[in-house]
């Protein structure tokens, strides 16, 4: 997929695996190439919260996720936790946004303090130092002072903190509707088309003009 837009997507150990998996489906449907990173804790959360069981090796995980999303060959690339030669590991790699979804408070702390102990943390560090788009979909409740201070620090560094707190003004009828609310907001920030939910005021703007 030589002309496809690349998005880096990291899964960490916060609850809310459905947000990340749904986002992956939508990115694939939008024709993006997706570089996927999955922490060990995220594997456990995905197995706990969904029917999806991810194998341990990156190649096997890549096959499962490609089948899950009906991705084309090579559209999803999964990188191991210490794959320092992967594109997200260096500022000289391909320039691409990074979405951490869901983002654990442990990952939040690592990014706020510049830790690079694994590929996800290093990818976040690269995004910050290169001034690339970084979206952190946090999922915790309640937030401690440490969590809030880390969010503030990262916001000041240029990251977007997007808590997985769906709205209800679109009158959701299912859990899937709530998940789609957050995924739609992420896609909007990535400037990707989405029809998961209408944008605020869209119906009014597109309404036919009445007679004066």
Coordinates of C-alpha atoms in Angstrom, one line a residue:
X1 CA 0.0 0.0 0.0
X2 CA 2.5 2.6 -1.2
X3 CA 0.2 5.6 -1.0
X4 CA -1.7 4.8 2.1
X5 CA -1.6 7.1 5.1
X6 CA 0.2 5.6 8.1
X7 CA -1.2 5.7 11.6
X8 CA 0.6 4.4 14.7
X9 CA -1.7 2.7 17.2
X10 CA -0.7 1.5 20.6
X11 CA -2.8 -0.6 23.0
X12 CA -1.8 -0.4 26.7
X13 CA -3.2 -2.0 29.8
X14 CA -6.1 0.3 30.7
X15 CA -9.7 -1.0 30.5
X16 CA -11.4 -0.1 27.3
X17 CA -9.9 -2.5 24.7
X18 CA -13.1 -2.0 22.6
X19 CA -12.1 1.5 21.8
X20 CA -8.8 0.5 20.4
X21 CA -10.1 -2.4 18.4
X22 CA -13.0 -0.4 17.0
X23 CA -10.5 2.3 16.0
X24 CA -8.3 -0.3 14.3
X25 CA -11.4 -1.5 12.3
X26 CA -12.2 2.1 11.2
X27 CA -8.6 2.9 10.2
X28 CA -8.4 -0.2 8.1
X29 CA -11.8 0.6 6.5
X30 CA -10.5 4.1 5.8
X31 CA -7.6 2.6 3.8
X32 CA -4.8 3.5 6.3
X33 CA -1.7 1.5 7.0
X34 CA -1.6 0.8 10.7
X35 CA 1.5 0.2 12.7
X36 CA 0.3 -1.6 15.8
X37 CA 2.0 -2.0 19.2
X38 CA 0.5 -4.0 22.0
X39 CA 1.8 -4.1 25.6
X40 CA 1.7 -7.3 27.6
X41 CA -1.0 -5.8 29.9
X42 CA -3.0 -4.9 26.9
X43 CA -3.0 -8.5 25.7
X44 CA -4.5 -9.5 29.1
X45 CA -7.1 -6.8 29.0
X46 CA -8.2 -7.6 25.4
X47 CA -8.6 -11.3 26.4
X48 CA -10.6 -10.3 29.5
X49 CA -12.9 -7.7 27.9
X50 CA -13.4 -9.3 24.4
X51 CA -13.6 -12.6 22.7
X52 CA -10.3 -11.9 20.9
X53 CA -7.3 -13.8 22.0
X54 CA -4.0 -12.3 20.7
X55 CA -1.0 -14.7 20.4
X56 CA 2.4 -13.8 21.7
X57 CA 4.5 -13.3 18.6
X58 CA 4.1 -10.1 16.5
X59 CA 3.7 -12.1 13.3
X60 CA 0.9 -14.3 14.7
X61 CA -0.7 -11.2 16.3
X62 CA -0.6 -9.5 13.0
X63 CA -2.4 -12.3 11.3
X64 CA -5.1 -12.4 13.9
X65 CA -5.7 -8.6 13.8
X66 CA -5.7 -8.6 10.0
X67 CA -8.4 -11.3 9.9
X68 CA -10.3 -9.5 12.7
X69 CA -10.4 -6.3 10.7
X70 CA -10.5 -7.8 7.1
X71 CA -7.3 -5.9 6.4
X72 CA -5.5 -6.2 3.1
X73 CA -2.1 -7.9 3.1
X74 CA 0.5 -5.6 4.7
X75 CA -2.1 -3.1 5.8
X76 CA -1.5 -3.9 9.5
X77 CA 2.0 -4.3 10.8
X78 CA 2.6 -5.4 14.4
X79 CA 5.9 -4.5 16.1
X80 CA 7.3 -6.2 19.1
X81 CA 7.7 -4.5 22.5
X82 CA 11.5 -4.0 21.9
X83 CA 11.6 -3.6 18.2
X84 CA 14.0 -0.7 18.1
X85 CA 14.4 -0.9 14.4
X86 CA 10.7 -0.3 13.6
X87 CA 9.6 3.1 12.1
X88 CA 7.9 4.4 15.3
X89 CA 11.2 4.0 17.2
X90 CA 13.0 6.9 15.6
X91 CA 12.4 10.5 14.6
X92 CA 14.0 9.6 11.2
X93 CA 11.3 7.0 10.6
X94 CA 8.0 7.7 8.8
X95 CA 6.2 10.8 10.1
X96 CA 2.9 9.5 11.4
X97 CA 0.4 10.3 14.2
X98 CA 0.4 8.1 17.3
X99 CA -2.8 7.2 19.1
X100 CA -2.5 5.3 22.4
X101 CA -5.9 3.7 22.9
X102 CA -6.6 2.9 25.6
X103 CA -3.8 4.7 27.4
X104 CA -3.0 3.4 30.9
X105 CA -2.0 5.8 33.7
X106 CA 1.3 4.0 33.8
X107 CA 2.0 4.8 30.1
X108 CA 0.8 8.4 30.8
X109 CA 3.4 8.6 33.5
X110 CA 6.2 7.2 31.3
X111 CA 5.4 9.6 28.5
X112 CA 5.3 12.6 30.9
X113 CA 8.7 11.8 32.3
X114 CA 10.4 10.8 29.0
X115 CA 10.9 7.1 29.8
X116 CA 11.6 4.9 26.8
X117 CA 11.6 1.4 28.3
X118 CA 9.6 -0.2 25.5
X119 CA 8.6 0.6 22.0
X120 CA 5.3 2.2 23.0
X121 CA 7.0 4.6 25.3
X122 CA 9.7 5.3 22.8
X123 CA 7.1 6.0 20.1
X124 CA 5.4 8.5 22.4
X125 CA 8.8 10.1 23.1
X126 CA 9.5 10.4 19.4
X127 CA 6.1 11.9 18.8
X128 CA 6.6 14.6 21.4
X129 CA 10.2 15.5 20.4
X130 CA 9.3 15.6 16.7
X131 CA 6.1 17.6 17.4
X132 CA 4.0 15.0 15.8
X133 CA 0.3 14.4 16.6
X134 CA -0.1 12.4 19.8
X135 CA -3.6 11.4 21.0
X136 CA -3.8 9.7 24.4
X137 CA -7.2 8.0 25.1
X138 CA -7.0 7.7 28.9
X139 CA -9.4 5.4 30.8
X140 CA -9.3 5.6 34.6
X141 CA -11.6 6.7 37.4
X142 CA -11.1 8.6 39.5
X143 CA -8.0 10.4 38.5
X144 CA -5.4 11.1 41.2
X145 CA -3.4 14.3 41.4
X146 CA -0.4 12.5 39.8
X147 CA -2.6 11.5 36.9
X148 CA -3.9 15.0 36.4
X149 CA -0.5 16.6 36.7
X150 CA 0.8 14.1 34.1
X151 CA -2.1 15.0 31.8
X152 CA -1.3 18.7 32.2
X153 CA 2.4 18.2 31.5
X154 CA 1.7 16.2 28.3
X155 CA -0.9 18.8 27.2
X156 CA 1.7 21.5 27.6
X157 CA 4.1 19.4 25.5
X158 CA 1.5 19.2 22.7
X159 CA -0.3 15.9 23.2
X160 CA -4.1 15.7 23.1
X161 CA -5.6 14.1 26.2
X162 CA -8.9 12.5 25.1
X163 CA -10.5 10.6 28.1
X164 CA -12.8 7.7 27.0
X165 CA -15.8 9.6 28.3
X166 CA -18.5 9.4 25.7
X167 CA -21.3 11.9 25.5
X168 CA -25.0 11.1 25.4
X169 CA -26.5 13.8 23.3
X170 CA -26.6 11.5 20.3
X171 CA -28.9 9.2 22.3
X172 CA -26.9 6.0 22.2
X173 CA -28.9 2.8 22.1
X174 CA -26.0 0.3 22.7
X175 CA -22.5 0.0 24.1
X176 CA -21.3 0.1 20.5
X177 CA -22.8 3.5 20.1
X178 CA -20.8 4.8 23.1
X179 CA -17.6 3.3 21.8
X180 CA -18.3 4.8 18.4
X181 CA -18.7 8.3 20.0
X182 CA -15.1 8.2 21.2
X183 CA -13.7 6.6 18.0
X184 CA -15.5 9.2 15.9
X185 CA -13.8 12.0 17.9
X186 CA -10.4 10.3 17.3
X187 CA -11.0 10.0 13.6
X188 CA -12.0 13.7 13.5
X189 CA -8.7 14.7 15.1
X190 CA -6.8 12.5 12.6
X191 CA -8.7 14.4 9.8
X192 CA -10.1 11.1 8.6
X193 CA -13.7 10.8 7.2
X194 CA -16.2 9.1 9.5
X195 CA -19.9 8.4 9.5
X196 CA -20.1 6.8 13.0
X197 CA -22.0 9.8 14.3
X198 CA -23.0 13.2 12.9
X199 CA -20.9 16.2 13.9
X200 CA -22.5 18.8 16.1
X201 CA -24.7 21.2 14.0
X202 CA -24.2 19.2 10.9
X203 CA -27.9 18.6 10.3
X204 CA -28.6 22.3 10.6
X205 CA -25.9 23.3 8.2
X206 CA -27.0 20.7 5.6
X207 CA -30.7 21.5 5.9
X208 CA -32.3 22.8 2.7
X209 CA -32.7 26.6 2.7
X210 CA -36.2 27.8 3.2
X211 CA -37.9 30.6 1.4
X212 CA -37.4 34.1 2.8

